[in-house]
Coordinates of C-alpha atoms in Angstrom, one line a residue:
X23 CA 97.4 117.9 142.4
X24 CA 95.2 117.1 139.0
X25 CA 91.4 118.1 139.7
X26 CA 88.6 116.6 137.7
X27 CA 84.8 116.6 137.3
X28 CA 82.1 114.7 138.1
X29 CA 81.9 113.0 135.0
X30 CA 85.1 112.6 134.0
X31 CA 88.0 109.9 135.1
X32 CA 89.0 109.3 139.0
X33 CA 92.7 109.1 137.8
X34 CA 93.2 111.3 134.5
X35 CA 96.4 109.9 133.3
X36 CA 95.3 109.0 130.1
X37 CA 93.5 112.4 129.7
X38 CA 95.3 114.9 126.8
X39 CA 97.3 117.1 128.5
X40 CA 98.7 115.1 131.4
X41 CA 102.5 115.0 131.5
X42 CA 102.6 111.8 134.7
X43 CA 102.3 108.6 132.9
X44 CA 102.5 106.9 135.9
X45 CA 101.9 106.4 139.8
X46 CA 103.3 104.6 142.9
X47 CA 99.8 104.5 144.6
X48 CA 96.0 105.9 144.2
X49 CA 94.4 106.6 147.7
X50 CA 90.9 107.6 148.8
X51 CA 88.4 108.4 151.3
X52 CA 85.3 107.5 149.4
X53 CA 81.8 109.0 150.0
X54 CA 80.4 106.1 152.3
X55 CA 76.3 106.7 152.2
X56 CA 73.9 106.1 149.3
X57 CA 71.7 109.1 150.6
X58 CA 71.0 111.7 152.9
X59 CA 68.6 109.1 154.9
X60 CA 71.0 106.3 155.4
X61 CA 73.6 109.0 156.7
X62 CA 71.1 110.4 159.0
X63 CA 70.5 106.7 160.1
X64 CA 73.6 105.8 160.5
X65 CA 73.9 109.0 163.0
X66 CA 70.7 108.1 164.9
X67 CA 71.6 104.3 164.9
X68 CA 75.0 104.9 167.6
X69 CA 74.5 105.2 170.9
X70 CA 76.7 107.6 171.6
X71 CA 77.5 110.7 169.6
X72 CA 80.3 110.4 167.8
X73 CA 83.9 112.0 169.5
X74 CA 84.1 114.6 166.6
X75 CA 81.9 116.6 164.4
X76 CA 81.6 115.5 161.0
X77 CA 83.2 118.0 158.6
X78 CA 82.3 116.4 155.6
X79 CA 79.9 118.2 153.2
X80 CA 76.9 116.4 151.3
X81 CA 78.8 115.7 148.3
X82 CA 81.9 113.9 149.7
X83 CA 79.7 112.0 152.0
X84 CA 77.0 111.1 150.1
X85 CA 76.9 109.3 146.5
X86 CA 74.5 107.3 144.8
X87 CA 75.2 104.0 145.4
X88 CA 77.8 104.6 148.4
X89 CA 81.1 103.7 148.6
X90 CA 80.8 100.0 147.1
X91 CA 79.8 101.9 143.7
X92 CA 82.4 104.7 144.1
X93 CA 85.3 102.1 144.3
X94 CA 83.8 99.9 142.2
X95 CA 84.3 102.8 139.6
X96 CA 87.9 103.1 140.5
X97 CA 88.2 99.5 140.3
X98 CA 86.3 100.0 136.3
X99 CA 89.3 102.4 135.7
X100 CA 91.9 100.6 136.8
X101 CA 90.9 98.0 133.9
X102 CA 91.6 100.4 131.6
X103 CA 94.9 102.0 133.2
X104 CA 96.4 98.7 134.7
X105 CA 100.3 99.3 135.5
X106 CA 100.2 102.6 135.2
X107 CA 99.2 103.0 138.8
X108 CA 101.7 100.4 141.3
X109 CA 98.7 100.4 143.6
X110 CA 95.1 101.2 144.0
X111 CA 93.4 101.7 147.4
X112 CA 90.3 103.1 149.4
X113 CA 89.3 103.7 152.6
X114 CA 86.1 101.7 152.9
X115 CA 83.8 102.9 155.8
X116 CA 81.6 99.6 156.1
X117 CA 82.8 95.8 157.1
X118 CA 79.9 95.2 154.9
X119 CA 81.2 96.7 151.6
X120 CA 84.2 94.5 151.5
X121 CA 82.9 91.6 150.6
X122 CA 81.0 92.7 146.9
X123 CA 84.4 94.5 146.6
X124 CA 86.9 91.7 146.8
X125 CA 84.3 89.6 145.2
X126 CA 84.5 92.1 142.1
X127 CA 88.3 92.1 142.3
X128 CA 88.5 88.3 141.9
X129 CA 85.7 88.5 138.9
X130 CA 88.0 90.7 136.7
X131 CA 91.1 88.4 137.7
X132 CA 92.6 90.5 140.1
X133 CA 95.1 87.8 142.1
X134 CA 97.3 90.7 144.2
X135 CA 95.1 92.3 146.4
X136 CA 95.4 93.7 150.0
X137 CA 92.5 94.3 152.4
X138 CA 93.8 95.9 156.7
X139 CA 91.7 97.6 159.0
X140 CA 92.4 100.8 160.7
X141 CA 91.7 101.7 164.2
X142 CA 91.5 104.5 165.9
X143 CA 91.1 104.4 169.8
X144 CA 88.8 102.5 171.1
X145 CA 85.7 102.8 169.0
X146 CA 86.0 103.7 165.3
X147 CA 86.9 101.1 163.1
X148 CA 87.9 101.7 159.5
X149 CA 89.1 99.2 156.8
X150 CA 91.0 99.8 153.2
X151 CA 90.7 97.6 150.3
X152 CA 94.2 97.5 147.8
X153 CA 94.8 96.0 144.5
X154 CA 97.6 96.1 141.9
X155 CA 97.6 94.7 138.4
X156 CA 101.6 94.5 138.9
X157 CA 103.4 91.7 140.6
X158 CA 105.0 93.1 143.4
X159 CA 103.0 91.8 146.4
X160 CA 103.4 93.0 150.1
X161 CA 103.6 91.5 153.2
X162 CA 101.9 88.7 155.0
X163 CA 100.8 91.8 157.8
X164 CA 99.6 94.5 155.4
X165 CA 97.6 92.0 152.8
X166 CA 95.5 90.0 155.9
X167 CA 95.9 92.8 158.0
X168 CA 92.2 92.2 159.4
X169 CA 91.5 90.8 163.0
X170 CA 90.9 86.6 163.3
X171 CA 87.4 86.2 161.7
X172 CA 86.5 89.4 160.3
X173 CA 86.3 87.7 156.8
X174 CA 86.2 84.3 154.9
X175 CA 89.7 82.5 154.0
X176 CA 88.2 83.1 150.2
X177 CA 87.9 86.6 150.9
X178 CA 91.6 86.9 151.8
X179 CA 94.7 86.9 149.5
X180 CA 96.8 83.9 149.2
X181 CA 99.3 84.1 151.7
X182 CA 102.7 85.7 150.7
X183 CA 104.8 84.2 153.5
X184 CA 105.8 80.0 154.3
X185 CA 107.8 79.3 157.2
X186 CA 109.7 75.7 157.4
X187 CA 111.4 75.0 161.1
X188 CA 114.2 72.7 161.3
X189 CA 116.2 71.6 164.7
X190 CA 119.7 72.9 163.2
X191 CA 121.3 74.9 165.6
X192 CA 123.8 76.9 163.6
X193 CA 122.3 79.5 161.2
X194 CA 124.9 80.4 158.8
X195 CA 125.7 76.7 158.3
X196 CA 122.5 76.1 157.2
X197 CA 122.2 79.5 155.5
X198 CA 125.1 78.3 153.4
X199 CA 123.7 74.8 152.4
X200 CA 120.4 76.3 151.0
X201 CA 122.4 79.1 149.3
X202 CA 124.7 76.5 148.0
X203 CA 121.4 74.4 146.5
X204 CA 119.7 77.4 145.2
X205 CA 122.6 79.3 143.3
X206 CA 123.4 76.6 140.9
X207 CA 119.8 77.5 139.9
X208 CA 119.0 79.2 136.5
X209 CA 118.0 82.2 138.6
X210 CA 119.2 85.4 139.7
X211 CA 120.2 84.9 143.1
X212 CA 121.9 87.2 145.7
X213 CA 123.1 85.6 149.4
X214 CA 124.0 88.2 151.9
X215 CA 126.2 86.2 154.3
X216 CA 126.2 88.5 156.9
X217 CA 122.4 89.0 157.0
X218 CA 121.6 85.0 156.5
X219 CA 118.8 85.9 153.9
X220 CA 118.8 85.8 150.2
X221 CA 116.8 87.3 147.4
X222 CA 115.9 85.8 143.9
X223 CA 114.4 86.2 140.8
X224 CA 113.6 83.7 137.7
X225 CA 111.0 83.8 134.8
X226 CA 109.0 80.8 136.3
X227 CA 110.2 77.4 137.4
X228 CA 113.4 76.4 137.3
X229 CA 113.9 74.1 140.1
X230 CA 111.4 71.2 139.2
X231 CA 113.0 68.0 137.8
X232 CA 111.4 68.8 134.6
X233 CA 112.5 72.6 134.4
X234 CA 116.1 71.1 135.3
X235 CA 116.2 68.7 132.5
X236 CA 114.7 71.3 129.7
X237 CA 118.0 73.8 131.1
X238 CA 120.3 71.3 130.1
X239 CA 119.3 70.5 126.6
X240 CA 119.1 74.5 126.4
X241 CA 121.8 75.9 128.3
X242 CA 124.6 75.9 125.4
X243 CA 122.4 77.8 123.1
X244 CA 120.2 80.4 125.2
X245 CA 121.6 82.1 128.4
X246 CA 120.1 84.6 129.9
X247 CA 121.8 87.4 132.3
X248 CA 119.7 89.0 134.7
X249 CA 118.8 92.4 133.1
X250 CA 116.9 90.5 130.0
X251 CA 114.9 88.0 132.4
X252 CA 111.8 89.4 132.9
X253 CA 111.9 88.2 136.4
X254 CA 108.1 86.5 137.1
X255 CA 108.6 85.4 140.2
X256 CA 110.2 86.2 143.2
X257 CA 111.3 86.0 146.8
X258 CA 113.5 86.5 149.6
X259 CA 114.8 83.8 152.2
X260 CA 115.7 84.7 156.2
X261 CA 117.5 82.2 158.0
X262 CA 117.5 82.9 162.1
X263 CA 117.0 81.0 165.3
X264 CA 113.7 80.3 166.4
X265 CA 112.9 78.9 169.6
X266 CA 116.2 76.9 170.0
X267 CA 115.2 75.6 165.9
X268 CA 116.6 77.6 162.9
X269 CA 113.7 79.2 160.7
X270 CA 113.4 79.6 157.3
X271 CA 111.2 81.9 156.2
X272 CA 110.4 82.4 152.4
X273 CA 108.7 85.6 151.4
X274 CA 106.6 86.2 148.2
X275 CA 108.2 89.1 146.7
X276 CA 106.8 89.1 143.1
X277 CA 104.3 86.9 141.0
X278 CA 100.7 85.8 140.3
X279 CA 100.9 82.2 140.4
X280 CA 100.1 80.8 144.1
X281 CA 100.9 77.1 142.4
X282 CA 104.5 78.3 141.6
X283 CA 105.1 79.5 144.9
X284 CA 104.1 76.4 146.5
X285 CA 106.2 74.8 144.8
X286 CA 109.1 77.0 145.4
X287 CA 108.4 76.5 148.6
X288 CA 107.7 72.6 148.8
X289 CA 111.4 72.6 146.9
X290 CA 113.1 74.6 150.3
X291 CA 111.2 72.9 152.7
X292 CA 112.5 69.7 150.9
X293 CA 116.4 71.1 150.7
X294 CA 116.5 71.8 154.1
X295 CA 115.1 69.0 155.9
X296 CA 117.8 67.2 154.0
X297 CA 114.3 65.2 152.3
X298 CA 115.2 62.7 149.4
X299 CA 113.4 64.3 146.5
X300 CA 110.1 62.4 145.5
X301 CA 107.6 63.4 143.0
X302 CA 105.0 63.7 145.6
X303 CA 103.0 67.1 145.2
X304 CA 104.4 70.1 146.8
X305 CA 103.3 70.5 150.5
X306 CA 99.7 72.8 150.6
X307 CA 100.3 76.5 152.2
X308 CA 97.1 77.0 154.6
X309 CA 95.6 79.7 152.9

């Protein structure tokens, strides 16, 4: 545990005399009311009274400008601090805070955020903003973990999951063809039989036409192995059966570029549907 002052930094790491240099994940409760006023009208505002007594004193409840300034200053220092931490998150008490938030995140080029709700019983609804300046992005579930409607599409991360159904019947036939397309590749790329599902790394595109072509005017003079690729983009592949159909579904592991992972994807969905290749654009993921 590192304690710190009022006026000093949320996350001290780059404060003299701190021996971590680095974090898996920040995590806060936040003080959610501007004043003493707006917490006593939030009180007098339910109908009922609440289940539990608020234990809370003034200070961690109350802050000048609420919770959308508090994070906002975590937000400020993550600038500054970037990979240090793997991931930055906050409780955030109000539906209505998450918009300015998000809308803050996107302003200083965040493009790896997360934003679930949390519910407890029947009445009290929580949410919790997450943002990383790494690549690593999580799953489909946890980054538009918020019920249908609750927030814009814009307001949402781009999705980190494409699914492409086809009507073969036998999995690890059709496992093997895709693996078969994707390991020739200049990409690392690992196919676990057994599980049907695959995992891969490359430092951008390498499966375009044009990518293809550049690899083999370069491939006698520059290989790469898979320790010295700094590994951009990546994702992992299931194969099962679906609903008497086999399912491919291609997970966003790591990367910032939603155009690159459409077309990753456009490039699977066109491999196994057994599609002549065309230079039509990539099919759109509904974001």
């Amino acid at each position: 545990m590192m304690e710190t002052t009022q006026d000093g930094p949320f996350i001290p790491l780059a404060q003299p005399g701190v021996d971590v240099e680095r974090l898996d994940f920040v995590m806060c409760n936040p003080p959610f009311y501007s004043s003493p006023s707006e917490m006593a009208s939030s009180a007098s505002a339910k109908s009922k009274p609440p289940n539990s007594a608020c234990t809370g004193s003034p200070s961690e409840m109350v802050l000048p400008g609420g919770e959308i300034a508090f994070i906002s200053r975590i937000i400020s220092e993550s600038l500054r601090l970037r990979e240090k931490v793997q991931w930055y998150t906050s409780m955030v008490g109000k539906l209505s805070s998450l918009i300015p938030l998000i809308e803050l995140l996107k302003a200083e080029g965040c493009t790896n955020w997360a934003v679930t709700e949390l519910v407890q019983g029947t009445k009290t609804r929580r949410w919790v903003v997450g943002w990383s300046w790494r690549g690593w992005r999580p799953g489909l579930d946890v980054a538009r973990g918020v019920g249908a409607g609750t927030l814009e599409r814009k307001y949402l991360p781009f999705p980190s999951e494409y699914c492409v159904m086809v009507n073969a019947q036998d999995v690890k036939e059709a496992g093997r063809k895709l693996n078969e397309a994707l390991k020739v590749l200049k990409m690392y790329w690992v196919w676990d039989v057994a599980k049907v599902e695959g995992i891969g790394f490359s430092e951008g595109d390498v499966w375009s036409r044009s990518a293809r072509r550049k690899m083999k005017v370069t491939a006698a003079t520059e290989e790469k192995s898979a320790p010295e690729m700094e590994m951009k983009f990546g994702v992992k592949i299931t194969v099962k059966n679906v609903d008497g159909g086999t399912e491919f579904l291609v997970r966003w592991l790591k990367g910032d570029d939603s155009v690159l992972f459409e077309s990753f994807c456009g490039m699977v969905k066109r491999t196994v549907e057994g599609a002549p290749k065309t230079k039509r654009k990539t099919d759109k993921i509904t974001s």
